[in-house]
């Protein structure tokens, strides 16, 4: 089965052609970084307008690169939730039009679940991965999942405030790094000599059993480390000169605290059940330190780690087409009533 996938939930317009749920024939991503850079964040209305302009050319390019004509497409998959509503509507509208005009099945795919699937792309080996523990770490989401199949995904917990990627982006802005902050902060934290224990930062635990995350306290602590604590008398809490060395120390200390917070809750979830696999996805899974922690964690516990290659960490449509094809094979499909939905399924 050949599936054309479309993704437009935030600031990437993407299309991909995937065969058999796994084999990526093409994956085209048109990023809008340059449109949002001056605002240091995504402006929803600008993003939706850019999707309208880009969706057809991106789709054409995906078909061309795959060497697949529209007549060879067996189904159309689209990320229909969660995301910015105006952005989602563009992808959903395009996917519906294609599905209807080609008389081929339509399948709406949850973007967050698709991130969990991204490590399955281009993989050969089979064998059951379920029950699997899922971790999505992105700009919009930080959540843990229990998966019994691709059709049965249960959310175990998630962030109660900022997503980890959002914290990365905000901290990067405080440190004066250009947008997109995450990869730039990752690079700065790896500066030779940067000391990840230089600044003490909080790792949120919440309650003893909680599988939820919180990153707003960590973000505020970095703000205070850079700008000083408001109304502080203690000289230690006053702002210090932001030298290149201190910047790198703050970046490394933040990166350690953010990774520790993710790994703490992951370990709590893994303690509850014997999982066969750990499925990871989302933009922050591109982070060098987190990838190292995840690989070591899985190796120590004997869990099969399914971590996507760099090209599928960030938003893309191959994960949408791949999961879409897999869900269709499991008997799921949508119809012309498919709605764009800003929130994820529970
Ligand atoms: O998955 P994604 O493309 O979009 C959402 O679904 O949110 O994730 C984008 C997020 C951004 O916050 C970006 O800064 C972060 O992923 N990111 C990183 C790295 N690469 C991307 N964060 C930390 N380290 C990285 N290397
Ligand atoms: Zn995403």
CSV table of C-alpha atoms and ligand atoms in Angstrom, one decimal, residues 7 9 111 115 138-141 282-283 313-315 319, ligand 2:
chain,number,residue,atom,x,y,z
A,7,UNK,CA,1.6,17.4,7.8
A,9,UNK,CA,0.1,21.2,12.3
A,111,UNK,CA,0.5,14.1,15.2
A,115,UNK,CA,6.0,11.1,16.5
A,138,UNK,CA,8.8,18.2,21.3
A,139,UNK,CA,8.1,21.9,21.1
A,140,UNK,CA,4.4,21.4,21.8
A,141,UNK,CA,4.3,18.2,23.8
A,282,UNK,CA,9.6,14.6,18.7
A,283,UNK,CA,12.1,17.4,18.0
A,313,UNK,CA,12.8,13.7,14.8
A,314,UNK,CA,11.4,17.0,13.8
A,315,UNK,CA,7.9,17.4,12.3
A,319,UNK,CA,5.6,9.6,10.2
B,2,LIG,ZN1,5.7,17.6,16.3
